[in-house]
Structures are given as C-alpha cells and as structure tokens.
PDB file of C-alpha atoms in Angstrom:
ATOM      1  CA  UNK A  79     -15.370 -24.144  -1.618  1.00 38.00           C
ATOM      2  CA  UNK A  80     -14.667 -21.274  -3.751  1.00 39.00           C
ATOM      3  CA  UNK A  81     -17.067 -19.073  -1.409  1.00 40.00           C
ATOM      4  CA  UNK A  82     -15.041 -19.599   1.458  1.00 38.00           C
ATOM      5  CA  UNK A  83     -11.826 -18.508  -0.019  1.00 37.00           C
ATOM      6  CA  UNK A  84     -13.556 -15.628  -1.579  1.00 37.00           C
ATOM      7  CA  UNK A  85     -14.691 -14.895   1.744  1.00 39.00           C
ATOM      8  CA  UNK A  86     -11.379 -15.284   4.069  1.00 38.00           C
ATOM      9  CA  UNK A  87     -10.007 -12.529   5.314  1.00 42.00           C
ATOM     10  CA  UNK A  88      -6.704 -12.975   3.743  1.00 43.00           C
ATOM     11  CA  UNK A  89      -8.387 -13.395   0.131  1.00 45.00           C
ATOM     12  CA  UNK A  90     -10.276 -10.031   0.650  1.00 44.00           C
ATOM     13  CA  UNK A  91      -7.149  -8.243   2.164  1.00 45.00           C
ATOM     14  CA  UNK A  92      -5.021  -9.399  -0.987  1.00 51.00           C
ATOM     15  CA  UNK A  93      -7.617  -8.185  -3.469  1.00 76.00           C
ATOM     16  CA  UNK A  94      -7.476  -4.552  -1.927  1.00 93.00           C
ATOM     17  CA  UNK A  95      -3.410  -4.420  -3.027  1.00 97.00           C
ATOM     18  CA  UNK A  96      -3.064  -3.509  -6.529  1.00 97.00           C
ATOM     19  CA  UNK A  97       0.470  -3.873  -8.691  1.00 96.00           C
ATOM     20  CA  UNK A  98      -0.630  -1.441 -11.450  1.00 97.00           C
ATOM     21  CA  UNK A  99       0.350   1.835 -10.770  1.00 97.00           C
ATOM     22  CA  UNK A 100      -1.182   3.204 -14.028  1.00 96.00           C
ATOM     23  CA  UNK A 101      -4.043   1.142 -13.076  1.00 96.00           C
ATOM     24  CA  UNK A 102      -4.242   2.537  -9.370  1.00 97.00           C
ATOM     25  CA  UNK A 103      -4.038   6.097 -10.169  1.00 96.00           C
ATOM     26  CA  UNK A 104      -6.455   5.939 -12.633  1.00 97.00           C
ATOM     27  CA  UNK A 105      -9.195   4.510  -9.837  1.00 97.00           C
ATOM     28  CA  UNK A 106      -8.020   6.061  -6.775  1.00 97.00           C
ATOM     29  CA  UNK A 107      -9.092   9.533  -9.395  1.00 97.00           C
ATOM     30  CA  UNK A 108     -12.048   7.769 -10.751  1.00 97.00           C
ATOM     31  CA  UNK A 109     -13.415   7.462  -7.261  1.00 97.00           C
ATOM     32  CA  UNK A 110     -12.136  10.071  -5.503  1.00 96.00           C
ATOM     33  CA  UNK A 111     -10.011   8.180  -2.923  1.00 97.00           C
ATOM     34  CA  UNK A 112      -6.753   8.762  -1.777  1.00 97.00           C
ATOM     35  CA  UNK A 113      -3.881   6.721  -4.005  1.00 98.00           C
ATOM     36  CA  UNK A 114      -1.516   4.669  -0.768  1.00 98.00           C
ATOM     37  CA  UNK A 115       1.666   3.318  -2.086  1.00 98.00           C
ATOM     38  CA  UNK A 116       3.905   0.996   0.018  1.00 98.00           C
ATOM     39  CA  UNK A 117       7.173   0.713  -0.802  1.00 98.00           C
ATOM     40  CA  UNK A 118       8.285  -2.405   0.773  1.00 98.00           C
ATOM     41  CA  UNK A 119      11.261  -5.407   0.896  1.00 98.00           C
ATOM     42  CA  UNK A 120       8.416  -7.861   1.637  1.00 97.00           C
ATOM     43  CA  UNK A 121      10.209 -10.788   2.116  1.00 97.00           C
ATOM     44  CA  UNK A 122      13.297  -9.500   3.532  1.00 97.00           C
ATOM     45  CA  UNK A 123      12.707  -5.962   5.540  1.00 98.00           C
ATOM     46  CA  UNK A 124      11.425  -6.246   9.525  1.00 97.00           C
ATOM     47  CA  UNK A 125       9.908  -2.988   9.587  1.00 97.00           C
ATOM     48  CA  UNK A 126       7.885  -4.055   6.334  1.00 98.00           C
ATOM     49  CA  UNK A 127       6.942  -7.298   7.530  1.00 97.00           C
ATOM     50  CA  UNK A 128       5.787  -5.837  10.954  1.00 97.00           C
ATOM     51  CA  UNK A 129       3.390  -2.647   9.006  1.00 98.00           C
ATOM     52  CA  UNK A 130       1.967  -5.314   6.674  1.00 97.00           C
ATOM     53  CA  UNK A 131       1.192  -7.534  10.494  1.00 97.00           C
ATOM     54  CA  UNK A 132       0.437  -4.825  12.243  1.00 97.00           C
ATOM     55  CA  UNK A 133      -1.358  -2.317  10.357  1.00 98.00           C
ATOM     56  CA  UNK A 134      -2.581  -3.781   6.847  1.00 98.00           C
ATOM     57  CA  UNK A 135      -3.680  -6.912   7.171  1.00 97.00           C
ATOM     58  CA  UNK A 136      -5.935  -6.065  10.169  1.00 97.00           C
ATOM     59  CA  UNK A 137      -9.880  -5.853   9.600  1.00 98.00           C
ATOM     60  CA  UNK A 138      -9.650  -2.036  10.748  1.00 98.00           C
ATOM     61  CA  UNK A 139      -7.361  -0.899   8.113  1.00 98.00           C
ATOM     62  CA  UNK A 140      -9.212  -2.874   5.570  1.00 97.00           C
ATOM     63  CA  UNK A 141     -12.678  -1.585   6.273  1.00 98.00           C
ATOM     64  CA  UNK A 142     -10.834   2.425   6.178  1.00 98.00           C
ATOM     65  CA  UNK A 143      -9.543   1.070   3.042  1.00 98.00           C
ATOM     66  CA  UNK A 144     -12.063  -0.031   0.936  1.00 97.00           C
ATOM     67  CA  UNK A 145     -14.066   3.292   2.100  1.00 97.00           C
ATOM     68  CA  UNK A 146     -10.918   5.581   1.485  1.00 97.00           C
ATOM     69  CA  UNK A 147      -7.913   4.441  -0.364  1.00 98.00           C
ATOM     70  CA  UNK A 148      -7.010   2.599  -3.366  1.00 98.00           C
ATOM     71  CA  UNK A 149      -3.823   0.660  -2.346  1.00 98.00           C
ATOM     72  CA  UNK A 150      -0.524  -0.306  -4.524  1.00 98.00           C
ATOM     73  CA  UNK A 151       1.805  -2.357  -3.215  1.00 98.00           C
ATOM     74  CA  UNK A 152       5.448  -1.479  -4.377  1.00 98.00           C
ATOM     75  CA  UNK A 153       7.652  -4.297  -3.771  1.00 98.00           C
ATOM     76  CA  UNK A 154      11.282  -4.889  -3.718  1.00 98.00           C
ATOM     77  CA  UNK A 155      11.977  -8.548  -2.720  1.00 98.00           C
ATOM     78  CA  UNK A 156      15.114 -10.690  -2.216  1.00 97.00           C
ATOM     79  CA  UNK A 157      14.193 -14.187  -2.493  1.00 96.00           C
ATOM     80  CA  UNK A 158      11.519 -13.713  -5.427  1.00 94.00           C
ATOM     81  CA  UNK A 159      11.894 -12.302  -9.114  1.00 95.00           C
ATOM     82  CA  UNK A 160       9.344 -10.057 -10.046  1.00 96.00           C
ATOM     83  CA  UNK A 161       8.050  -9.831 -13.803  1.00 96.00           C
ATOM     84  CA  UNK A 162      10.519  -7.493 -15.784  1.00 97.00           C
ATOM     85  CA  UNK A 163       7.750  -4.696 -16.171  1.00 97.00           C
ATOM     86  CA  UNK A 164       6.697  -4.583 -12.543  1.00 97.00           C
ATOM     87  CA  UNK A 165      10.708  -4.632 -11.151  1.00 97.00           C
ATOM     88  CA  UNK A 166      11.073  -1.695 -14.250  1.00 98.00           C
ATOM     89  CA  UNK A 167       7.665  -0.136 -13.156  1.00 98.00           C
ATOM     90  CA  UNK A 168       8.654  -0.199  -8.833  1.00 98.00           C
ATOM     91  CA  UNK A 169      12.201   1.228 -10.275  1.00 98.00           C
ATOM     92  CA  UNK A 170      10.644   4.224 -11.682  1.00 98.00           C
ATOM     93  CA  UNK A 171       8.555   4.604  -8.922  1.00 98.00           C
ATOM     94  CA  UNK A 172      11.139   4.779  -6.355  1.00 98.00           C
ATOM     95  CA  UNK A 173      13.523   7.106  -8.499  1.00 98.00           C
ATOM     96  CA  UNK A 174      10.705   9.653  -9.930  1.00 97.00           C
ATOM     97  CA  UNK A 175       9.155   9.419  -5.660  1.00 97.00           C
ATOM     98  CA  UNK A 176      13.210   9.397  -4.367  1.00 97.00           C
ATOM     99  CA  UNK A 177      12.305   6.772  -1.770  1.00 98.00           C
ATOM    100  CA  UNK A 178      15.545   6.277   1.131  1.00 96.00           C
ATOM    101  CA  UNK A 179      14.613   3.060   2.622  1.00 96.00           C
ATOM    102  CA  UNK A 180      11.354   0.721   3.526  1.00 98.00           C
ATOM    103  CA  UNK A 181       8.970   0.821   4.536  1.00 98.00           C
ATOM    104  CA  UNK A 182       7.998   4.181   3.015  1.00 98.00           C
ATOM    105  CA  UNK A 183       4.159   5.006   2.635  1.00 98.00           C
ATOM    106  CA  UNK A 184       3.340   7.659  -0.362  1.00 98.00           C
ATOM    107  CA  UNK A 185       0.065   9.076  -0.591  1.00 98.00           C
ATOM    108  CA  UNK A 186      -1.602  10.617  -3.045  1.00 97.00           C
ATOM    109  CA  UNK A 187      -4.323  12.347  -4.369  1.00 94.00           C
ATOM    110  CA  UNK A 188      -6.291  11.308  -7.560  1.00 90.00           C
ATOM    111  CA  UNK A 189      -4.203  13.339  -9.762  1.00 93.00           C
ATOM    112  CA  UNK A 190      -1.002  11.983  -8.561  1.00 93.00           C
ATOM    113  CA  UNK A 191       0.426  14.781  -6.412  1.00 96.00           C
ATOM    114  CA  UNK A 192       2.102  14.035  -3.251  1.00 97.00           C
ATOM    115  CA  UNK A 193       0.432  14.750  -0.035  1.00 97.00           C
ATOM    116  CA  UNK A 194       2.508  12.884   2.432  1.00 97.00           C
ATOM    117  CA  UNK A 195       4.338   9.914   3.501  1.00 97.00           C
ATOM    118  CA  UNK A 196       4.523   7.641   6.163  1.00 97.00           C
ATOM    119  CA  UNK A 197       6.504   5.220   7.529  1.00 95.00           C
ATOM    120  CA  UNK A 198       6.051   2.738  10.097  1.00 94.00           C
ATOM    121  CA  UNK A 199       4.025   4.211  12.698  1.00 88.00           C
ATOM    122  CA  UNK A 200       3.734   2.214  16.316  1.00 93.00           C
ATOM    123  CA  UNK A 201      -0.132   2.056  17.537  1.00 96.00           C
ATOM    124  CA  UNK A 202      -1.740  -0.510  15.186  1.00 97.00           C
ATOM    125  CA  UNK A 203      -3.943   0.170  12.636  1.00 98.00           C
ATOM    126  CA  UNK A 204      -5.511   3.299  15.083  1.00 98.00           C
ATOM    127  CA  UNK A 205      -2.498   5.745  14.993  1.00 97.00           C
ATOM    128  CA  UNK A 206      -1.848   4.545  11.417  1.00 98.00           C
ATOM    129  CA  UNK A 207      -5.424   5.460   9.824  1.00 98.00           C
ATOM    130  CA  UNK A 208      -5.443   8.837  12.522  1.00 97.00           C
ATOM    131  CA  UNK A 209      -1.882   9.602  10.201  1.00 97.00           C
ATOM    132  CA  UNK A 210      -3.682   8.690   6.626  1.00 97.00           C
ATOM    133  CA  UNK A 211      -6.778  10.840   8.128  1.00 96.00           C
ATOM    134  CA  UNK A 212      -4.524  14.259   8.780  1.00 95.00           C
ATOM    135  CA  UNK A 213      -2.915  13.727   5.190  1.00 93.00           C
ATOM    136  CA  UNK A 214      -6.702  13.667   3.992  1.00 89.00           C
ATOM    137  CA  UNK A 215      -7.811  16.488   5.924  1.00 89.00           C
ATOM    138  CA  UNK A 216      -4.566  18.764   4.660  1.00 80.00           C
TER     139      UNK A 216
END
C-alpha cells in the first residue's frame, strides 16, 4: 500500500516542490541545477492554479525537472495559514525578488543570481520547458 502511493504520480510530483529556500539553494548549487521558484496564490489565483494544471504537474515537466531544476514552491494562500517562518520566509522572498503579482517564475542559478523569470506561458509544459531551456542556455 505504501508502494503505490510512493509510486503515484501526484506523490512523486509533490516530492519534487521544496518549501526551504535555504534548503533549495543549497542543492540546486550542490548539483548544479537551475534553482525554479514559483511564486503563487495557490488556492486562490487562476493563472496559478492553471501553470500548476497545465505545466507542473504534467509527467513532461517532471521528468525536465528532476534532470534540471530543483523546485521551491513560494506560496501565498487565502484560505490556509502557513507556519509563521515559511509566511516570514515567502515575505522576504517576494520583497528582496520585488515580485508584482502571481504567478511569477524566478530562476536561478546555484549561487542565487537571477537569470530570468517567467510567468504563465500558454503551450503546456513544451513552450514552458523551451522558456526554462533559453534561461539555461543564456
């Protein structure tokens, strides 16, 4: 019983989103992936609700993902109340990145630096991952 919950898609797809930024950084530089944080209302924002649909949860994006990225989800909901030092941690996060609105997609390298962002992108999980891949490619 526990196998097959390991194995369902939507228990692998939750176990590539991380909540630890400190934690994140420190293995998207460790091995040498690109750091993707999603700033997202996940309970309340469309546009949020249709990336996470349409782009992340989809077997594509998770096989580019576990070979490329090391993904943190940053999350600003409505109807739940986050742990004081995640709400404080996605706080700094969104002042220090100066994030407008959600969905916004930040990616990094290993050492933190900005390379790009993203927002919702139309296309499915193709024109998403051809985005991540120019940010990659400089």
């Amino acid at each position: 019983m526990v196998e097959e919950q390991i194995s369902s898609p939507a228990a692998a797809s939750e176990s590539l989103w991380r909540s630890n930024y400190a934690q994140a950084q420190g293995d998207a530089k460790a091995t040498q992936k690109l750091l993707l944080l999603d700033f997202t209302g996940s309970d309340w924002c469309g546009w949020c609700i249709r990336l996470k649909r349409e782009v992340f949860d989809t077997p594509e994006f998770e096989k580019y993902a576990r070979e490329n990225l090391v993904l943190l989800e940053v999350d600003f909901p409505r109807a739940k109340e986050l742990e004081p030092t995640q709400k404080a941690q996605n706080e700094l996060l969104a002042q220090e990145l100066g994030i407008q609105g959600f969905p916004t997609v930040v990616v990094m390298n290993g050492d933190g630096k900005v390379i790009g962002t993203l927002g919702y992108t139309p296309g499915g999980p193709a024109a998403f991952i051809s985005a991540l891949e120019k940010l990659r490619r400089g």
